[in-house]
JSON list of C-alpha atoms in Angstrom, two decimals:
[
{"chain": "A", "resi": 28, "resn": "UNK", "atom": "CA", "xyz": [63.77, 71.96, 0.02]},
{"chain": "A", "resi": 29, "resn": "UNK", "atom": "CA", "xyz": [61.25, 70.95, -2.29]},
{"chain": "A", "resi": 30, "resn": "UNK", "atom": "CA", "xyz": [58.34, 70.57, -0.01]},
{"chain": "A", "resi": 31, "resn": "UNK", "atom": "CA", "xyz": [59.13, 73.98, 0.93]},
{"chain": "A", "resi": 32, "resn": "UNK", "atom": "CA", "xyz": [59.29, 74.85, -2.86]},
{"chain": "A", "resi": 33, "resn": "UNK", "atom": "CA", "xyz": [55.77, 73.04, -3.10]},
{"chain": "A", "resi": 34, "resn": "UNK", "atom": "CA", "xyz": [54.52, 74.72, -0.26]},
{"chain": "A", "resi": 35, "resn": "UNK", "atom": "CA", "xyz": [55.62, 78.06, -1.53]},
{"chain": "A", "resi": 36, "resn": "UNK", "atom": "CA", "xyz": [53.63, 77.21, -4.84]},
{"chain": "A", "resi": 37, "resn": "UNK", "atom": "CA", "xyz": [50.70, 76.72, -3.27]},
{"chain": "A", "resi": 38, "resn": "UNK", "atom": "CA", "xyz": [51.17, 72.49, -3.51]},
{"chain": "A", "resi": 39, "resn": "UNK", "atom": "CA", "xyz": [50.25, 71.47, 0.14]},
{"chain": "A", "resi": 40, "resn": "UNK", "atom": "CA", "xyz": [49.47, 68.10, -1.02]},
{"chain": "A", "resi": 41, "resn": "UNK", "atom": "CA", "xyz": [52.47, 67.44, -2.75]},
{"chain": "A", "resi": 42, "resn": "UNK", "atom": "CA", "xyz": [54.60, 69.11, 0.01]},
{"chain": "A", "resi": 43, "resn": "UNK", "atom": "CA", "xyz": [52.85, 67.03, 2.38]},
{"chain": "A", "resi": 44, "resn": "UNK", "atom": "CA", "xyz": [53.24, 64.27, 0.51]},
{"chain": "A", "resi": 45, "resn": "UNK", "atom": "CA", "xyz": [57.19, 64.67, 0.21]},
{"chain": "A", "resi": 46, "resn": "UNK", "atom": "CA", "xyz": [57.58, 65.15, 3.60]},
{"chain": "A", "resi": 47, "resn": "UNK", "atom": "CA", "xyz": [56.11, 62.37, 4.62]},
{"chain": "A", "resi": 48, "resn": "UNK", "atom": "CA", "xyz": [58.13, 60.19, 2.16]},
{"chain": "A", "resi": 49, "resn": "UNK", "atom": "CA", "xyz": [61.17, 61.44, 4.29]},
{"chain": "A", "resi": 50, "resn": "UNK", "atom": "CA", "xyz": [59.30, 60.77, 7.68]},
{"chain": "A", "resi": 51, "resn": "UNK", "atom": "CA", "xyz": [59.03, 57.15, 6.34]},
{"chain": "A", "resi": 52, "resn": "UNK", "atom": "CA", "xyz": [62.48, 56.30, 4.49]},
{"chain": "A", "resi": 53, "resn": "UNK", "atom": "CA", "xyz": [64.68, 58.65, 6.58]},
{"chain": "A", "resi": 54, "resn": "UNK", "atom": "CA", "xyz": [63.67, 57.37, 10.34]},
{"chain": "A", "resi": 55, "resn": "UNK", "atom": "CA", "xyz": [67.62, 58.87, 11.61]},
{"chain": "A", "resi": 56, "resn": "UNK", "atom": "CA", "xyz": [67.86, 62.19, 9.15]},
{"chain": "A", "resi": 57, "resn": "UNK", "atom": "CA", "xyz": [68.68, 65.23, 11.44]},
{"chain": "A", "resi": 58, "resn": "UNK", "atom": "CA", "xyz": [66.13, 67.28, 9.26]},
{"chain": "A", "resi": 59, "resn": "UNK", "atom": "CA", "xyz": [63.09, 64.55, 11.09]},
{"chain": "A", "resi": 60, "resn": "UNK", "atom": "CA", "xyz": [62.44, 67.28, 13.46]},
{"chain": "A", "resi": 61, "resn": "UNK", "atom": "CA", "xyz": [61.91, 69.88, 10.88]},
{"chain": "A", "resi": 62, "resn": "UNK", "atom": "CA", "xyz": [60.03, 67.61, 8.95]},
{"chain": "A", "resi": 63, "resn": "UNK", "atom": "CA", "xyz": [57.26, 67.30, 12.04]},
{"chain": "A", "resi": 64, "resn": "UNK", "atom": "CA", "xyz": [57.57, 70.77, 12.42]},
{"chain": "A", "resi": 65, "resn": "UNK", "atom": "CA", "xyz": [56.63, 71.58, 8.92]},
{"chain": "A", "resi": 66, "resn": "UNK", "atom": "CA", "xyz": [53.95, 68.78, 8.47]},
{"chain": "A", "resi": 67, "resn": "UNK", "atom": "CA", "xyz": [52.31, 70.65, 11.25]},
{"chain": "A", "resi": 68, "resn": "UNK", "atom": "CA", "xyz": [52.25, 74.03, 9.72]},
{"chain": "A", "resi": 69, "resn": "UNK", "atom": "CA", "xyz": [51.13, 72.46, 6.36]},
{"chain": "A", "resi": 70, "resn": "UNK", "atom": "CA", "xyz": [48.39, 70.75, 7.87]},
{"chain": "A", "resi": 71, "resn": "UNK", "atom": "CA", "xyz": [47.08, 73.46, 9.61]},
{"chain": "A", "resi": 72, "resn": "UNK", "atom": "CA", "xyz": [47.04, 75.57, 6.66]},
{"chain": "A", "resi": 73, "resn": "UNK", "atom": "CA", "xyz": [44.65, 73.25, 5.12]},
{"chain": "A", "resi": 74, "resn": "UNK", "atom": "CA", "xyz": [42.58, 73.13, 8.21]},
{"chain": "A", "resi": 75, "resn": "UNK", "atom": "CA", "xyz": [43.35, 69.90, 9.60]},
{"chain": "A", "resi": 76, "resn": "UNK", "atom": "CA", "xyz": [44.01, 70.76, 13.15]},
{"chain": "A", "resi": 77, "resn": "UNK", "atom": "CA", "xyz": [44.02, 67.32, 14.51]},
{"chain": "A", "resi": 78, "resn": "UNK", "atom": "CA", "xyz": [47.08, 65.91, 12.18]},
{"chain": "A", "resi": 79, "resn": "UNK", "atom": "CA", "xyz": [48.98, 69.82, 12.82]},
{"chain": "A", "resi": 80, "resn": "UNK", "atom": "CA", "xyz": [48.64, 68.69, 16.60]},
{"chain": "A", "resi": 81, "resn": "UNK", "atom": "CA", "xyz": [50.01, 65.36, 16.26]},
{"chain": "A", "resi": 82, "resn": "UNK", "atom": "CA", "xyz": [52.94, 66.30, 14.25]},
{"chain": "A", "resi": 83, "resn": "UNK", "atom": "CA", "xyz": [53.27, 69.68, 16.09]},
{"chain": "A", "resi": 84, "resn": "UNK", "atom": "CA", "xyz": [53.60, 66.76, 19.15]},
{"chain": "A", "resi": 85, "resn": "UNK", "atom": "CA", "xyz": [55.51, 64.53, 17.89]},
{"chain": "A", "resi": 86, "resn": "UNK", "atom": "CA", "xyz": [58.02, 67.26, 17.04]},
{"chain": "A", "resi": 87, "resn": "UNK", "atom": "CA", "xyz": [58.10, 69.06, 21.14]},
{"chain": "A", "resi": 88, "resn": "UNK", "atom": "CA", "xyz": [58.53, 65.00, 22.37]},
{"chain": "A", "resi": 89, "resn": "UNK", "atom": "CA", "xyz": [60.73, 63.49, 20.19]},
{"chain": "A", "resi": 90, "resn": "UNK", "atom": "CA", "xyz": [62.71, 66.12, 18.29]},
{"chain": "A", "resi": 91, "resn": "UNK", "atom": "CA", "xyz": [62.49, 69.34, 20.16]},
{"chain": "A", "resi": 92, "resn": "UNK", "atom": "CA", "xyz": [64.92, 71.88, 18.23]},
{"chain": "A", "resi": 93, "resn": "UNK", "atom": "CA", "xyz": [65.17, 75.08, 19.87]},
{"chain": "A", "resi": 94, "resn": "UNK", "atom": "CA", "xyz": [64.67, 77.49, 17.19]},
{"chain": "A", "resi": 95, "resn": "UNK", "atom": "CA", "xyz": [60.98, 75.96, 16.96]},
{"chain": "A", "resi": 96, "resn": "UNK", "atom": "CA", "xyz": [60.25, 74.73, 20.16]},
{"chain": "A", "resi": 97, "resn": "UNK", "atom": "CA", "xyz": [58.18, 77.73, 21.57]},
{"chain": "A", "resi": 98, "resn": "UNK", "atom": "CA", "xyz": [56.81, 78.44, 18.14]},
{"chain": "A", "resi": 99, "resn": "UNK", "atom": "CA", "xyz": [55.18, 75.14, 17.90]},
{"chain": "A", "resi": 100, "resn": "UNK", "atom": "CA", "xyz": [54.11, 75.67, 21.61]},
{"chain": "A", "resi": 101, "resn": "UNK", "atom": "CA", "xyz": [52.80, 78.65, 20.17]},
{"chain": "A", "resi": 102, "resn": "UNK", "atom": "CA", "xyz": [50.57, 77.08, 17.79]},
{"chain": "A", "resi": 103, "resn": "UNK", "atom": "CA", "xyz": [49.77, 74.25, 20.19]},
{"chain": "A", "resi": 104, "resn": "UNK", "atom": "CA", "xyz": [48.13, 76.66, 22.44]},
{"chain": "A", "resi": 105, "resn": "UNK", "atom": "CA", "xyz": [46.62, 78.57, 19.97]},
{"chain": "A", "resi": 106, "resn": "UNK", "atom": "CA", "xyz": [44.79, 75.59, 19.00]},
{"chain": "A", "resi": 107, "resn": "UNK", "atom": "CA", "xyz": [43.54, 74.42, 22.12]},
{"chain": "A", "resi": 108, "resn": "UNK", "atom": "CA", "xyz": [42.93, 78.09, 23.04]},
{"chain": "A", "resi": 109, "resn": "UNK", "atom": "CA", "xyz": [40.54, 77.99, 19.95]},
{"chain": "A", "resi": 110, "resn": "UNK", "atom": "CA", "xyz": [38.86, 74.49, 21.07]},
{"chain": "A", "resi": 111, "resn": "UNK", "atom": "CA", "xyz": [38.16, 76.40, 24.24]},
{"chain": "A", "resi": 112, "resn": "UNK", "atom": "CA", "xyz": [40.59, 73.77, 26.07]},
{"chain": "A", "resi": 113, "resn": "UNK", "atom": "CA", "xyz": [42.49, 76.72, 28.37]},
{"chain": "A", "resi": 114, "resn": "UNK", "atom": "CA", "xyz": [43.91, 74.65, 30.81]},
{"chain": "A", "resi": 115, "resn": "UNK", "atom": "CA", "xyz": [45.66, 72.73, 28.26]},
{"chain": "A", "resi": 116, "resn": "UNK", "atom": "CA", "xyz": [46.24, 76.00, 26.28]},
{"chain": "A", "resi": 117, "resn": "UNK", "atom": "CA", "xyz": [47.95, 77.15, 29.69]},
{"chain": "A", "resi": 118, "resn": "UNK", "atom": "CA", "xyz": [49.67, 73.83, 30.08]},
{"chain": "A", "resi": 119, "resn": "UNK", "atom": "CA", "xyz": [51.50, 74.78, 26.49]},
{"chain": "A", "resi": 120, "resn": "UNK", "atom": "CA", "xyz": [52.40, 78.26, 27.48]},
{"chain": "A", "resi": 121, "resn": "UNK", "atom": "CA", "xyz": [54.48, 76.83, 30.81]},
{"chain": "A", "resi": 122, "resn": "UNK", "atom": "CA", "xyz": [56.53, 75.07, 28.93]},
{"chain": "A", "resi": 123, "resn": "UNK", "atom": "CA", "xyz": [57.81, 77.88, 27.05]},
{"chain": "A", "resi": 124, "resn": "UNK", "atom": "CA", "xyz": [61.63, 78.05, 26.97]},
{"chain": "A", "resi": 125, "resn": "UNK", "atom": "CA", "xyz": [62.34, 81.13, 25.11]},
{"chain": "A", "resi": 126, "resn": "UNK", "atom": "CA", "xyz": [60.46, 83.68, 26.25]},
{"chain": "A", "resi": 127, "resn": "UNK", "atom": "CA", "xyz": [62.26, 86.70, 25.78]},
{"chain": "A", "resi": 128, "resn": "UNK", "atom": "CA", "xyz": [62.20, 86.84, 21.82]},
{"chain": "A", "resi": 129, "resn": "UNK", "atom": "CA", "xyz": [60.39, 89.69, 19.39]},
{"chain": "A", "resi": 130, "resn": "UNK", "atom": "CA", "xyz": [57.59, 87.00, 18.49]},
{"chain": "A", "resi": 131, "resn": "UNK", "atom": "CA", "xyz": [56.39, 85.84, 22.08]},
{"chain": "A", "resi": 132, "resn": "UNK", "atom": "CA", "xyz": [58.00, 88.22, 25.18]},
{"chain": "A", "resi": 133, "resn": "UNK", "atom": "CA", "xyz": [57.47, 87.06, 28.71]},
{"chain": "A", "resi": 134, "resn": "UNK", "atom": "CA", "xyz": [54.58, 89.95, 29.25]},
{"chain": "A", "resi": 135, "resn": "UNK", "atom": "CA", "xyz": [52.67, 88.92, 26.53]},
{"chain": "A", "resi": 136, "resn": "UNK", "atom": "CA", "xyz": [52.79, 85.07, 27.94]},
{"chain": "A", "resi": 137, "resn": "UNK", "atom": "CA", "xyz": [51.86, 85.92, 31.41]},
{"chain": "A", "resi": 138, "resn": "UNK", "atom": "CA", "xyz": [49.30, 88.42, 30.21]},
{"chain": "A", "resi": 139, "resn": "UNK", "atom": "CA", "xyz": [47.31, 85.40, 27.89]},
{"chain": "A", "resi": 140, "resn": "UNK", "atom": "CA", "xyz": [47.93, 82.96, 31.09]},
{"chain": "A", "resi": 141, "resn": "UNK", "atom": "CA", "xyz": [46.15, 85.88, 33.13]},
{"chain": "A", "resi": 142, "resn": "UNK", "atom": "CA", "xyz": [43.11, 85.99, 30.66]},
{"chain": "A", "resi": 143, "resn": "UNK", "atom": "CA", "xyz": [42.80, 82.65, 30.37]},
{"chain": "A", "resi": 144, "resn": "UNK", "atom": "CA", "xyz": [42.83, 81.85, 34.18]},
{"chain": "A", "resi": 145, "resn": "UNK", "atom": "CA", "xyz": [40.29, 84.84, 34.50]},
{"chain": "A", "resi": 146, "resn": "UNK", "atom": "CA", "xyz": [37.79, 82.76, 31.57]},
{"chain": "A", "resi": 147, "resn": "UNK", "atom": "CA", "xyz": [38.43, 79.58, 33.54]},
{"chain": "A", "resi": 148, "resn": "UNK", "atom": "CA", "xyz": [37.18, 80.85, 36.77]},
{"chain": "A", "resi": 149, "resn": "UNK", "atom": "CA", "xyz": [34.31, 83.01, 35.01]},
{"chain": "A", "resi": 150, "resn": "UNK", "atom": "CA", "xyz": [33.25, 79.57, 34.30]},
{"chain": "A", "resi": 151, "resn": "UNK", "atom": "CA", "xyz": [33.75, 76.87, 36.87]},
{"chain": "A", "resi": 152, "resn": "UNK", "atom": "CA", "xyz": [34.05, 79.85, 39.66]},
{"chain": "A", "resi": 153, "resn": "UNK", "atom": "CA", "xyz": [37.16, 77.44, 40.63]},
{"chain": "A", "resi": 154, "resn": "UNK", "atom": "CA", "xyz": [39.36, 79.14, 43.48]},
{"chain": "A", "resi": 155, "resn": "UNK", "atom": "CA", "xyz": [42.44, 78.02, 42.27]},
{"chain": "A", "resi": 156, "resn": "UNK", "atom": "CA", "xyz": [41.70, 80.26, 39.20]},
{"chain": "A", "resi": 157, "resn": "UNK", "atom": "CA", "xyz": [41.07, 82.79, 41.10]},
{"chain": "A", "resi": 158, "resn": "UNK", "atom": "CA", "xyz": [44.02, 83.04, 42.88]},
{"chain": "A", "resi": 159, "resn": "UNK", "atom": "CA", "xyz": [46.55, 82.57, 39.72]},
{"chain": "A", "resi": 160, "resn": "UNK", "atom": "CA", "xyz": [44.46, 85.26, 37.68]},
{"chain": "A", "resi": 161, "resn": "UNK", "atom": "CA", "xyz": [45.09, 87.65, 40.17]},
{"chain": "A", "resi": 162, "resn": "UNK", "atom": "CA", "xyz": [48.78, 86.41, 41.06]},
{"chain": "A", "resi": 163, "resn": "UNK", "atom": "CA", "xyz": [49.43, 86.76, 37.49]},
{"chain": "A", "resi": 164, "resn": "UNK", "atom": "CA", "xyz": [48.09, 90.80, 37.12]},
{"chain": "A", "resi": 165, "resn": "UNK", "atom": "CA", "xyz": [49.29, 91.25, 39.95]},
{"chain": "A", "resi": 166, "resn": "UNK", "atom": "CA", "xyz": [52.84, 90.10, 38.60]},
{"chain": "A", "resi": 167, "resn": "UNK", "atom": "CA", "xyz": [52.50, 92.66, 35.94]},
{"chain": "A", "resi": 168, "resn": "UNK", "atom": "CA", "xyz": [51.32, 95.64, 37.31]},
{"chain": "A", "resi": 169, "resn": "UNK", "atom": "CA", "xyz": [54.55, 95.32, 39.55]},
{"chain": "A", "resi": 170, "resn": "UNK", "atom": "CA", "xyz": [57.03, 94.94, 36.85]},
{"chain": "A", "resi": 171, "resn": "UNK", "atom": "CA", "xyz": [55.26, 95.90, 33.65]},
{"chain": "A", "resi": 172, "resn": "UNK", "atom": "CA", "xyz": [53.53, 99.00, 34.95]},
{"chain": "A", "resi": 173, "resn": "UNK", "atom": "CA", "xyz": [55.09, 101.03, 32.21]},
{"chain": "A", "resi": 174, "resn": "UNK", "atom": "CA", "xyz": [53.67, 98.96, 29.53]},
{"chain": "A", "resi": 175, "resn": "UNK", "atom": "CA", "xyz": [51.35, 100.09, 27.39]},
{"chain": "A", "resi": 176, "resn": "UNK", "atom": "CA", "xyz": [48.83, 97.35, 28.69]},
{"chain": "A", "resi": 177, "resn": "UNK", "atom": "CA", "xyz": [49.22, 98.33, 32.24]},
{"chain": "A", "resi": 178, "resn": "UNK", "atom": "CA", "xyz": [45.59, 100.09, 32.04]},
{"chain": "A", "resi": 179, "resn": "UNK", "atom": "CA", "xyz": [44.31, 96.70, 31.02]},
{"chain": "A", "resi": 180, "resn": "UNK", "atom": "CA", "xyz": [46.19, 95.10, 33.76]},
{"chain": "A", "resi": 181, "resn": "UNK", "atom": "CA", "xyz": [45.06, 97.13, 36.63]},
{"chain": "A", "resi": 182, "resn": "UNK", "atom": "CA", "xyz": [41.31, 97.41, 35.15]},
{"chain": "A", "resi": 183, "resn": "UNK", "atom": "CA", "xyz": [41.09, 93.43, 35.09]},
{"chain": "A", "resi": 184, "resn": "UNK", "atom": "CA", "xyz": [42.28, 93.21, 38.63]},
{"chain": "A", "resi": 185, "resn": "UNK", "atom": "CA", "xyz": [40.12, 95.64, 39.81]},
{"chain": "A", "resi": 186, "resn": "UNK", "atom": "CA", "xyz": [37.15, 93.52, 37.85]},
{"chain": "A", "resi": 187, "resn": "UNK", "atom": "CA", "xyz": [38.67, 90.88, 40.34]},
{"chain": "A", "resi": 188, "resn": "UNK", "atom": "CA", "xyz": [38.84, 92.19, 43.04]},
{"chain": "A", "resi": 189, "resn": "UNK", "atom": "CA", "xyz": [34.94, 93.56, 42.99]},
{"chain": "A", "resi": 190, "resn": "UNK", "atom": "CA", "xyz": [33.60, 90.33, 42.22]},
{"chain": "A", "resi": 191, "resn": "UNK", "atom": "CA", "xyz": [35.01, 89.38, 45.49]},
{"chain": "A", "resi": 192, "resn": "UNK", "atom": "CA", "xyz": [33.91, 92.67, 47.01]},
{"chain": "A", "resi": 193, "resn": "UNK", "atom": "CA", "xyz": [37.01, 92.79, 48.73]},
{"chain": "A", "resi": 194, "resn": "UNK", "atom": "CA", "xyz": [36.97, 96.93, 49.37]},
{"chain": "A", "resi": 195, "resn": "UNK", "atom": "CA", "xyz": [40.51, 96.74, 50.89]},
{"chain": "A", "resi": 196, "resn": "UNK", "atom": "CA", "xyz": [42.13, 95.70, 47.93]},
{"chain": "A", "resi": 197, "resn": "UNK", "atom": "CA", "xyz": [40.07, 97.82, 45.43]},
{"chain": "A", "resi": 198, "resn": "UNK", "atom": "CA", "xyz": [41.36, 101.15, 47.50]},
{"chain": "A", "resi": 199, "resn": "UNK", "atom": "CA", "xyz": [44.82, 99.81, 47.23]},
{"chain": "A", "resi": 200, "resn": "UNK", "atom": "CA", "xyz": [44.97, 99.18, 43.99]},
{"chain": "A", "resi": 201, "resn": "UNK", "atom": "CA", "xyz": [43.37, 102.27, 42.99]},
{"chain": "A", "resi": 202, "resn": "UNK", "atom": "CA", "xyz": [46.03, 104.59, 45.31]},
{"chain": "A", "resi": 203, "resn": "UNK", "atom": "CA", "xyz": [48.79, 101.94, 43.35]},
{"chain": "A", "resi": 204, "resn": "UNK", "atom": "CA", "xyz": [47.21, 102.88, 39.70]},
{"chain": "A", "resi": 205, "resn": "UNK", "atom": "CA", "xyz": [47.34, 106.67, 41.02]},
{"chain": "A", "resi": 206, "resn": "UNK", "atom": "CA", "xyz": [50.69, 106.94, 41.71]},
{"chain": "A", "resi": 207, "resn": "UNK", "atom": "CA", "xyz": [51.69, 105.16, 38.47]},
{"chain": "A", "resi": 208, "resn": "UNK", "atom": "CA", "xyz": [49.83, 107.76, 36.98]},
{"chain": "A", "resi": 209, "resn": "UNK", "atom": "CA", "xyz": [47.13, 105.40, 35.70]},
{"chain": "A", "resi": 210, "resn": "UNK", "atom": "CA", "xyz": [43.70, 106.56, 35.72]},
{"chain": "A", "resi": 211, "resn": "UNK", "atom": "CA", "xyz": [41.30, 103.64, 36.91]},
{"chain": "A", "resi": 212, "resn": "UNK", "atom": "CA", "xyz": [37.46, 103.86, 37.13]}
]
């Protein structure tokens, strides 16, 4: 509680400091996992990405409590995302257990896997990429097609599809869009 009262002061330092007093003299305390989990958050606040990782880490392999476990997924791939790494940003995301919450749902994870298999192939031109960018919209057009990002799925699909020039697909999708009511260019 009082590195949390530190933190809420504005004392990162000293709430870092506490809590890793307890990671040191209380190696069995059930709070350890919050602990990680918070050392993580405090060091990112202050910009140091590579000690928020390790914690953020330590806390999914060792200590993995489930009201935290995506979030610190979360941040993990946020981080990587930002570093450019996507695959490992991607690797993060499919290890996701609880999906179906008000701060990550399960369209808004397989929409960023989408993009970020999309910006992969842009730049290695890697099949594989290919294949799971368009799996993925393809995945959400069929059962998010009411969302309010369905025009965003079917437009990046379509971008797909014509860099392949495969005409067959692009008419499909476009009589799809049409009677979904979506208006596609």
């Amino acid at each position: 509680q009082s590195a949390i009262n530190y933190l809420s002061m504005g004392e990162l330092d000293r709430s870092i400091q506490i809590l890793e007093s307890m990671e040191s003299l209380y190696k069995e305390s059930d709070l350890l996992p919050l602990v990680y989990y918070q050392l993580g958050h405090n060091y990112f606040i202050l910009g140091n990405v590579e000690k928020a990782i390790k914690n953020w880490e330590t806390f999914i392999y060792k200590y993995p409590i489930y009201e935290y476990y995506d979030m610190a997924l979360r941040n993990l791939a946020e981080i990587y995302y930002d570093k450019k790494d996507y695959e490992m940003s991607i690797n993060l995301m499919e290890k996701f257990l609880f999906t179906n919450n008000q701060s990550f749902s399960k369209e808004t994870l397989l929409s960023t896997k989408s993009m970020l298999y999309n910006q992969i192939y842009d730049s290695t031109k890697n099949e594989e990429y290919y294949k799971k960018a368009v799996e993925n919209y393809e995945f959400l057009i069929d059962n998010f097609d009411y969302s309010e990002r369905a025009l965003n799925y079917f437009s990046e699909l379509l971008k797909l599809y014509y860099m392949k020039g495969d005409d067959d697909k692009i008419v499909k999708l476009k009589l799809k869009a049409a009677n979904k009511n979506i208006d596609i260019k």
